[in-house]
GROMACS .gro file of C-alpha atoms in nm:
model
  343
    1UNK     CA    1   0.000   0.000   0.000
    2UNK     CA    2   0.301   0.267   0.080
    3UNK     CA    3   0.406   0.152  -0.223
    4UNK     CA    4   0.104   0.255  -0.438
    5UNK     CA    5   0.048   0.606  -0.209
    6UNK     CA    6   0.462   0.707  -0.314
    7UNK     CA    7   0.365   0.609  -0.697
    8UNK     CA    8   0.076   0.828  -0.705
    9UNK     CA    9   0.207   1.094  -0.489
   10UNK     CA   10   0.506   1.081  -0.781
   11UNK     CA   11   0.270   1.112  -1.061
   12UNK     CA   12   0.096   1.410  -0.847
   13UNK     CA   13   0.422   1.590  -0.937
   14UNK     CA   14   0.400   1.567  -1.296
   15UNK     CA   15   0.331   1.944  -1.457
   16UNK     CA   16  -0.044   1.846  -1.622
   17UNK     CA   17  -0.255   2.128  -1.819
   18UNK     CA   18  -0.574   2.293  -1.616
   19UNK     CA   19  -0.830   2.034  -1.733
   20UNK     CA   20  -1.234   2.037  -1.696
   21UNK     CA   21  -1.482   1.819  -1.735
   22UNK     CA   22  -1.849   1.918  -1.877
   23UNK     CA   23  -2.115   1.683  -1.769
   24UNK     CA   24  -2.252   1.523  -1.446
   25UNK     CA   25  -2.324   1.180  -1.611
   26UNK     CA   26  -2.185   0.802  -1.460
   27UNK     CA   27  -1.898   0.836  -1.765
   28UNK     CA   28  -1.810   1.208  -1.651
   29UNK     CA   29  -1.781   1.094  -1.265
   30UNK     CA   30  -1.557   0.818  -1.390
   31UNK     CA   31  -1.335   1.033  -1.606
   32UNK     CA   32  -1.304   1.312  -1.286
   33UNK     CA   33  -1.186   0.974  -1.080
   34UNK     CA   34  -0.913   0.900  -1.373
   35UNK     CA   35  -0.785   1.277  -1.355
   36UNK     CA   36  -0.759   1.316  -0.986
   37UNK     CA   37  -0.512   1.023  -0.980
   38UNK     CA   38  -0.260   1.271  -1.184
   39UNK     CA   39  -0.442   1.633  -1.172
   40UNK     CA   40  -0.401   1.815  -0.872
   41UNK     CA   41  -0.724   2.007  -0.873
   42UNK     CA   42  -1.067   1.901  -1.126
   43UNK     CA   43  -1.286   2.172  -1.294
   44UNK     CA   44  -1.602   2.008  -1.305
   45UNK     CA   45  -1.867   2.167  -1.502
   46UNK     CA   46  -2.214   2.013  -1.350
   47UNK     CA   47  -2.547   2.034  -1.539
   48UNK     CA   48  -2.782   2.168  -1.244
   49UNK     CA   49  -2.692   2.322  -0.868
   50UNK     CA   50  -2.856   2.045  -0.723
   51UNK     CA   51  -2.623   1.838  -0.864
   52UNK     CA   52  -2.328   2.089  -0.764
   53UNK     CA   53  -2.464   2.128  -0.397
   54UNK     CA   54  -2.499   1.763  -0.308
   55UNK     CA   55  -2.170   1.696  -0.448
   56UNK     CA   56  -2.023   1.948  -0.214
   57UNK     CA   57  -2.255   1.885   0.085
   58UNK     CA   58  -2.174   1.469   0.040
   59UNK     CA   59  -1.860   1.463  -0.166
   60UNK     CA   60  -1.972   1.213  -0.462
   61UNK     CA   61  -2.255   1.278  -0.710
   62UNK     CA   62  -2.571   1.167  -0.603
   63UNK     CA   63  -2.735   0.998  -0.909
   64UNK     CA   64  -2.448   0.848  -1.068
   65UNK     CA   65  -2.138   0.617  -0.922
   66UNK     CA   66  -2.270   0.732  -0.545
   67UNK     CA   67  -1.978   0.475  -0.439
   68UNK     CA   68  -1.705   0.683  -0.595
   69UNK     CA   69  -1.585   0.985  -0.272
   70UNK     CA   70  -1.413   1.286  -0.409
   71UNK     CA   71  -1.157   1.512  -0.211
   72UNK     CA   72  -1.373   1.835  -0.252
   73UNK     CA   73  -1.013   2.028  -0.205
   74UNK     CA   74  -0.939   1.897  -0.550
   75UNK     CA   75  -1.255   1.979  -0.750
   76UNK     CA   76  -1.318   2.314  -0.874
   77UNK     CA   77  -1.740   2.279  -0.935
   78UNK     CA   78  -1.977   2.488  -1.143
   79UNK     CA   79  -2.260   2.522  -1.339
   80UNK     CA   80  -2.132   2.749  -1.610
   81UNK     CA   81  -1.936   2.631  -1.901
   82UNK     CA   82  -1.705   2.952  -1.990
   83UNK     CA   83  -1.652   2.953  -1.626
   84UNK     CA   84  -1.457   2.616  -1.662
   85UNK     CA   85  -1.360   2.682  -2.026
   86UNK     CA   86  -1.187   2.991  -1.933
   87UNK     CA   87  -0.973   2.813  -1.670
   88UNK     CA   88  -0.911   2.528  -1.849
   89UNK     CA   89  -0.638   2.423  -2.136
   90UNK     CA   90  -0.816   2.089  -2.181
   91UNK     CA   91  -1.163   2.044  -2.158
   92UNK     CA   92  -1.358   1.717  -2.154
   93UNK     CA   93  -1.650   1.670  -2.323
   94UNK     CA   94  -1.896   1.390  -2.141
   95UNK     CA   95  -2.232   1.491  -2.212
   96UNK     CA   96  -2.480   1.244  -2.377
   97UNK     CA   97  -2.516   1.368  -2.728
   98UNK     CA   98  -2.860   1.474  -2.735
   99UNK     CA   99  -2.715   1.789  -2.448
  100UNK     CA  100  -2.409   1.892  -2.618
  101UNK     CA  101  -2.522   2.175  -2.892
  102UNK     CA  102  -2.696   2.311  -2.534
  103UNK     CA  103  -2.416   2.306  -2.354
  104UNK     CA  104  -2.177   2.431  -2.603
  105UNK     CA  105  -2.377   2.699  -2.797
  106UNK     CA  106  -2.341   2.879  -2.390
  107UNK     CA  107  -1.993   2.929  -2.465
  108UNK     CA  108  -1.903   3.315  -2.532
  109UNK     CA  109  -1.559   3.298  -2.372
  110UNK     CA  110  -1.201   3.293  -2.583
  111UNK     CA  111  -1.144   2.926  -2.668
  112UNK     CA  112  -0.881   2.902  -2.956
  113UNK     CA  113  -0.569   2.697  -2.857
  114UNK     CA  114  -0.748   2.525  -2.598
  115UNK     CA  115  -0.792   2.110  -2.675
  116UNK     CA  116  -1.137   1.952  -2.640
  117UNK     CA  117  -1.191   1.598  -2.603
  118UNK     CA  118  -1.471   1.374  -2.700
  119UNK     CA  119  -1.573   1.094  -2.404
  120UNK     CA  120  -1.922   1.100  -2.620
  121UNK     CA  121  -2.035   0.802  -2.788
  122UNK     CA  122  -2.312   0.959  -3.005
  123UNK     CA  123  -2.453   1.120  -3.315
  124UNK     CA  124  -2.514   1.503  -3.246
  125UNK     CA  125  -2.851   1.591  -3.310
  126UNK     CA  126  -2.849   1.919  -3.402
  127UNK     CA  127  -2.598   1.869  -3.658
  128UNK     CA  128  -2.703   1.506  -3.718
  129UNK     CA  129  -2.316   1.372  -3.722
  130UNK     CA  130  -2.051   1.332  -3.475
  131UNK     CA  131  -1.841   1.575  -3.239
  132UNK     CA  132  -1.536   1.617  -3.439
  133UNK     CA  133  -1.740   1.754  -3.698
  134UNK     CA  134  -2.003   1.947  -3.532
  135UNK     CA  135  -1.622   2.083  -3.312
  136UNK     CA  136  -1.467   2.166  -3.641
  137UNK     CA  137  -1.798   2.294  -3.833
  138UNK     CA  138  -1.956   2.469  -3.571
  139UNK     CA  139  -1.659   2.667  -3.351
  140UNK     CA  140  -1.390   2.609  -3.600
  141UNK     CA  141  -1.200   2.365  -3.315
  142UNK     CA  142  -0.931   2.201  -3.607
  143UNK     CA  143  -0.848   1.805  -3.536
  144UNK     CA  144  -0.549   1.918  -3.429
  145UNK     CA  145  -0.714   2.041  -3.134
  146UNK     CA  146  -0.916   1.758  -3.092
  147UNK     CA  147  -0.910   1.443  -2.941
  148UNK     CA  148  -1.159   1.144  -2.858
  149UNK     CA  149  -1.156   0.902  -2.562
  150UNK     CA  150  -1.268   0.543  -2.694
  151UNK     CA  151  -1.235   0.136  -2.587
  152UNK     CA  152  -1.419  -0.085  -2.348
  153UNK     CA  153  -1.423   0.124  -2.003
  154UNK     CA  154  -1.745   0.116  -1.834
  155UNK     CA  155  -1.747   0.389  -1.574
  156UNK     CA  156  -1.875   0.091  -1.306
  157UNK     CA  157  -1.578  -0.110  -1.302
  158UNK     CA  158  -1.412   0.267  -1.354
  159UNK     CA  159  -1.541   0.345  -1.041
  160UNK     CA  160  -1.447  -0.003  -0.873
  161UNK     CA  161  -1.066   0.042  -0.963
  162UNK     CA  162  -1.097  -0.271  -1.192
  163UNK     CA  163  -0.794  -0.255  -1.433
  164UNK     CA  164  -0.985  -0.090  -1.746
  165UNK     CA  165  -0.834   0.049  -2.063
  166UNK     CA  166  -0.880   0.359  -2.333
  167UNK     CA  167  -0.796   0.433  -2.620
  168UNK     CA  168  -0.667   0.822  -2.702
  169UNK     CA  169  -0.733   0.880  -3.041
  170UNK     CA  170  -0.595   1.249  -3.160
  171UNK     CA  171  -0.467   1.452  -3.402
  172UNK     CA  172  -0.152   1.546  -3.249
  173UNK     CA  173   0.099   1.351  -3.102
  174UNK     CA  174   0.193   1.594  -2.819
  175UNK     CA  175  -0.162   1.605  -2.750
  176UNK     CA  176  -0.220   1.260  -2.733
  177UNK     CA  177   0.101   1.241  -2.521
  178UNK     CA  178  -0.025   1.482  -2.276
  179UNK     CA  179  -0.358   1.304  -2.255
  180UNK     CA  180  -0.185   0.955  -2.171
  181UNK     CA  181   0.008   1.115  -1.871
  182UNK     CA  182  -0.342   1.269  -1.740
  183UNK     CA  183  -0.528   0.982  -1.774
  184UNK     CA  184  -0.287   0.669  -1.702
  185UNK     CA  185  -0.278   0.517  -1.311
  186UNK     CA  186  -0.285   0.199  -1.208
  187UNK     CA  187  -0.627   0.118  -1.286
  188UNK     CA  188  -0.647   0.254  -1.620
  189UNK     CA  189  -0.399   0.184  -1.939
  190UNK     CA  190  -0.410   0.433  -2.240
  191UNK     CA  191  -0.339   0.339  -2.606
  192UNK     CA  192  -0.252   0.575  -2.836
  193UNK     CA  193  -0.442   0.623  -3.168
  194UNK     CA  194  -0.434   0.863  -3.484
  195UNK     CA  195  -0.799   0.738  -3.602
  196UNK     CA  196  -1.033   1.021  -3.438
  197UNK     CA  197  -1.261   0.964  -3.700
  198UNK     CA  198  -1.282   0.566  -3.704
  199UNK     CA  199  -1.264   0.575  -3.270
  200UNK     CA  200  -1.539   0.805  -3.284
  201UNK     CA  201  -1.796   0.630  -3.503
  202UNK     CA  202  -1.694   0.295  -3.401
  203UNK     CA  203  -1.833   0.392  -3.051
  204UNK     CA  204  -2.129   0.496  -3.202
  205UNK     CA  205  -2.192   0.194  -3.364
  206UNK     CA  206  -2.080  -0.069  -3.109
  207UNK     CA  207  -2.396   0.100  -2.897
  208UNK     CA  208  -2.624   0.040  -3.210
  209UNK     CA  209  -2.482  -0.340  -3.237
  210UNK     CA  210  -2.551  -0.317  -2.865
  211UNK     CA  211  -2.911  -0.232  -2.847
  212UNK     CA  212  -2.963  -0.559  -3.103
  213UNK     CA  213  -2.754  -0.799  -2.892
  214UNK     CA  214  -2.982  -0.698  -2.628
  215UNK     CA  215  -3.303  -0.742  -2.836
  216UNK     CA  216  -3.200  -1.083  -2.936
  217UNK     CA  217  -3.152  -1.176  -2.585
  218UNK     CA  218  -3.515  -1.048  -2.499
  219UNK     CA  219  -3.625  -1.248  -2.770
  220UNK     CA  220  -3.451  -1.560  -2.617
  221UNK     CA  221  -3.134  -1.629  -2.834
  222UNK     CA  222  -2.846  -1.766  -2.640
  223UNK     CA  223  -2.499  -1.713  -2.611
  224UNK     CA  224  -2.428  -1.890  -2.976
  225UNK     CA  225  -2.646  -1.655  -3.114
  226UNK     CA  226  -2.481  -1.396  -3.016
  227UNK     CA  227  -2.113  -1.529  -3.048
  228UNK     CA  228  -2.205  -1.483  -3.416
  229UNK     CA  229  -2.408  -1.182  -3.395
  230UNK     CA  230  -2.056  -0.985  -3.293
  231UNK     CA  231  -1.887  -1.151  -3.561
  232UNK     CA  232  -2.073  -1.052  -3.829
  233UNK     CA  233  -2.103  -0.654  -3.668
  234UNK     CA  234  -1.713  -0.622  -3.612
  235UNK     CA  235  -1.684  -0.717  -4.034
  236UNK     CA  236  -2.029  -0.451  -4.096
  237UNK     CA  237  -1.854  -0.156  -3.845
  238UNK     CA  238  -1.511  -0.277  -4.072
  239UNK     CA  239  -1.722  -0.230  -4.393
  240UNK     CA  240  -1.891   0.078  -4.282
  241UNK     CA  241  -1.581   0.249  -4.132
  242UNK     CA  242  -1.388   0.187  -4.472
  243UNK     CA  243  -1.703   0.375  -4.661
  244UNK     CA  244  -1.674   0.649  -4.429
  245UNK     CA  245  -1.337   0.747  -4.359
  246UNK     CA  246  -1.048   0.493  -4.527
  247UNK     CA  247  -0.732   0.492  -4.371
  248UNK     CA  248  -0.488   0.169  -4.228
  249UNK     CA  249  -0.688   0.052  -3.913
  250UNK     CA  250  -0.721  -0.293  -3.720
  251UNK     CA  251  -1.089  -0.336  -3.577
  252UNK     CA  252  -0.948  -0.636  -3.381
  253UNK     CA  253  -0.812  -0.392  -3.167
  254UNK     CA  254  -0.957  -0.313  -2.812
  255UNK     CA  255  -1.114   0.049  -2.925
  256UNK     CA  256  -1.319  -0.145  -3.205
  257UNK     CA  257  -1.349  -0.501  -3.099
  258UNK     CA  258  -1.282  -0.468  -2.748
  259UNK     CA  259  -1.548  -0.231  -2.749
  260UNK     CA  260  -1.822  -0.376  -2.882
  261UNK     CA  261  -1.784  -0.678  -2.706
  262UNK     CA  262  -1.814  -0.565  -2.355
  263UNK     CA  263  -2.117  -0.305  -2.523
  264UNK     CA  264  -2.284  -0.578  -2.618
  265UNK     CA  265  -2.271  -0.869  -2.328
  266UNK     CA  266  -2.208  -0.635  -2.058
  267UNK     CA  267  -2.503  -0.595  -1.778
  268UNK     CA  268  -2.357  -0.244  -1.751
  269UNK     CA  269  -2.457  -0.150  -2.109
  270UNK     CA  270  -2.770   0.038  -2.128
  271UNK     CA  271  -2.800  -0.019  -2.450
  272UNK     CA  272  -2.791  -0.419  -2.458
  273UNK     CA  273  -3.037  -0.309  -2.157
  274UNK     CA  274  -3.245  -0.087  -2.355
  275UNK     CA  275  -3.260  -0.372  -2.679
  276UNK     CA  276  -3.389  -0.684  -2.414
  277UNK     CA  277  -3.637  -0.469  -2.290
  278UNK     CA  278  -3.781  -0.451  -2.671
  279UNK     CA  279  -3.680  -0.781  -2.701
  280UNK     CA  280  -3.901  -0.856  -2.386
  281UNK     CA  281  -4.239  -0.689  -2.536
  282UNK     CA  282  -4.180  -0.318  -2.415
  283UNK     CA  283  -4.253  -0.061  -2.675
  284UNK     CA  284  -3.943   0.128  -2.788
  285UNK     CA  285  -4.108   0.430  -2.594
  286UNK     CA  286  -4.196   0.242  -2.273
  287UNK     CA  287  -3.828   0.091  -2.280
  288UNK     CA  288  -3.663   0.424  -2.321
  289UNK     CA  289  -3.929   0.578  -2.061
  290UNK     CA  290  -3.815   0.299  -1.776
  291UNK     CA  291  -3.391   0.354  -1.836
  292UNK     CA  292  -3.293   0.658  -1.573
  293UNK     CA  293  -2.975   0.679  -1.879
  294UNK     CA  294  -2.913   0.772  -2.164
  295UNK     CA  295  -2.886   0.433  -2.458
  296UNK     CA  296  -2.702   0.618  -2.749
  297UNK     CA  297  -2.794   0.369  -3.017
  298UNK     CA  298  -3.120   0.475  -3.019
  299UNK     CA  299  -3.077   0.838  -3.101
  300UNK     CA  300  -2.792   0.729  -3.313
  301UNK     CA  301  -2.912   0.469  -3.522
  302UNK     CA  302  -3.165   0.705  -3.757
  303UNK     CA  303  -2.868   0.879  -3.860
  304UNK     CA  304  -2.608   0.605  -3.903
  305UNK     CA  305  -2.899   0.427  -4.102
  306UNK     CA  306  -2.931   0.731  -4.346
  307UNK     CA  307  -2.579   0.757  -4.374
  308UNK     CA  308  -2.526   0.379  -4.461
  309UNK     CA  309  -2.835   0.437  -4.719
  310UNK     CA  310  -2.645   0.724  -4.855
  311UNK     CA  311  -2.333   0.583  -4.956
  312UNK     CA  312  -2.444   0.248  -5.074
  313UNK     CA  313  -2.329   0.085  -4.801
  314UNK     CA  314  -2.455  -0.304  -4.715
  315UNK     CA  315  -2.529  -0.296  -4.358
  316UNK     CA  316  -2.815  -0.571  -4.225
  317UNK     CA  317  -2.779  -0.604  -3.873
  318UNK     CA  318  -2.823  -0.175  -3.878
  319UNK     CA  319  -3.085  -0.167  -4.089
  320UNK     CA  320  -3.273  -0.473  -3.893
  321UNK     CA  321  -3.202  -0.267  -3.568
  322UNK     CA  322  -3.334   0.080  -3.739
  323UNK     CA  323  -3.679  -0.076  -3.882
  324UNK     CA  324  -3.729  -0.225  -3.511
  325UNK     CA  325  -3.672   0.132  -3.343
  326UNK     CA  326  -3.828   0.384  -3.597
  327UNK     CA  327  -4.049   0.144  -3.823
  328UNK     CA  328  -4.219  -0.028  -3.535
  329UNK     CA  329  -4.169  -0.375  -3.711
  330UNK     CA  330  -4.157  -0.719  -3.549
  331UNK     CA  331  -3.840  -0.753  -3.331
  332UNK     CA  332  -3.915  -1.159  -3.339
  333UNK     CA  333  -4.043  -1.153  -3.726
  334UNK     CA  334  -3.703  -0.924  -3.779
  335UNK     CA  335  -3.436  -1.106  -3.610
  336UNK     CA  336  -3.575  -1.433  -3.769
  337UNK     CA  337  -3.492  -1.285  -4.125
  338UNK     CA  338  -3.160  -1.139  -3.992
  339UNK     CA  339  -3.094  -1.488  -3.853
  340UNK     CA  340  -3.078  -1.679  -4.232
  341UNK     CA  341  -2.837  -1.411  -4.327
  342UNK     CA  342  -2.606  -1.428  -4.048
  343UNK     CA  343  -2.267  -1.708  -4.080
   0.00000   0.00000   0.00000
């Protein structure tokens, strides 16, 4: 144990940028536990001041990862984006999707140079594609300035210390160098990546694969099933990723495979949750309606569908999992035709 305390207490020593988090969310609270292992002090943009005052009245947020104590001396809370933007040379982005053009069209503060990284596994709404773009499009925040936190961490076992593992995808080396020393301790390894583009949509498509896993385990399928249910949506993301952005990339590695994997036979995955509830019976409304979190592949498979229509692309298990959210069709009668296509 003194052994541990003197390694973190070295790391502590390190000179790390000013970095802030925006979002109050169970993947936010998990990423503010990663940085206070290396950052001295937190700036922790929170979405209400509930949410800000029981933090500082109890010391851990009260909806999400309760278990997980914070040193208040080392968090620096508010409510007000430019607040924590303006402080801040890094700032996290760990929203759900569906917030982030709310959150960020606040901003009114000086923000060029700074670096803003993605933790959101989503399709933007507003701008119906993902964060890099809406970043770049939208504030004119260059990749270069950008960076994207991907791979199989779920902020439970985050929160439990269970050795976990991300992958930093960024434009710039020295960025992505920085964000390794920030977020590396001894329960989390960091892996380096230059795909921002192919981390960022493979996360939004692992939670789309996710949401069917789960609806073929309402539905009763077993653990064959869905042994080859991954295998054939690791070759589709592979297919869909090349028809999107083509560069050299191995989906076997942990930020694709790894990934969708754990999204998809995980009991912390909402969205496997959210899928076996409509495999179950539950409408898609009711099943959205009963989750107190946000599933991602729902809001994101519309516009991943569209996009795969768009540019030709042949993508069944995304197009089963679209008609069963937004066409109302047969999740049994669906899967069943999915099923003769599947090896």
């Amino acid at each position: 144990m003194a052994a541990k305390k003197a390694k973190k207490s070295e790391k502590n020593t390190r000179t790390l940028p000013a970095v802030g988090v925006v979002g109050s969310g169970s993947f936010a609270t998990a990423i503010v536990k990663m940085l206070l292992e290396n950052c001295e002090c937190v700036h922790w943009c929170v979405r209400s001041e509930f949410v800000k005052g029981a933090i500082e009245l109890r010391g851990h947020n009260p909806t999400y990862l309760p278990a997980v104590n914070f040193n208040l001396k080392c968090l620096k809370l508010t409510t007000d984006i430019n607040e924590l933007v303006a402080q801040c040379d890094v700032v996290v982005l760990a929203t759900p999707s569906i917030y982030l053009s709310e959150a960020v069209e606040k901003l009114y503060v000086p923000y060029e140079g700074k670096i803003f990284v993605s933790a959101i596994k989503g399709i933007v709404p507003k701008a119906n594609d993902v964060v890099a773009h809406y970043l770049r499009d939208e504030f004119n925040i260059p990749f270069e300035r950008q960076a994207v936190l991907a791979g199989p961490c779920h902020a439970e076992e985050v929160a439990m210390e269970r050795l976990s593992y991300l992958t930093i995808a960024a434009g710039c080396t020295e960025v992505c160098g920085m964000l390794e020393q920030a977020f590396t301790s001894d329960f989390i390894r960091v892996h380096p990546s230059a795909d921002i583009l192919g981390n960022e949509y493979s996360a939004i498509l692992k939670n789309i694969y996710a949401v069917g896993a789960g609806i073929s385990s309402g539905l009763g399928y077993g653990d064959n099933y869905t042994a080859v249910f991954v295998s054939n949506a690791i070759r589709e993301m592979e297919h869909f990723l090349e028809g999107i952005h083509e560069v050299p990339r191995d989906v076997n590695e942990s930020a694709y495979l790894g990934d969708l994997i754990v999204t998809a036979y995980s009991l912390f995955s909402r969205n496997r949750n959210l899928g076996n509830l409509i495999g179950k019976g539950y409408t898609v409304k009711s099943a959205i309606q009963s989750m107190n979190m946000v599933a991602e592949g729902y809001y994101a498979a519309k516009s991943i569908y569209e996009t795969s229509r768009a540019k030709g692309l042949h993508t069944p298990i995304i197009d089963t999992v679209y008609r069963i959210l937004y066409e109302e069709k047969n999740p049994e009668k669906q899967f069943r035709k999915l099923s003769t296509i599947l090896n």
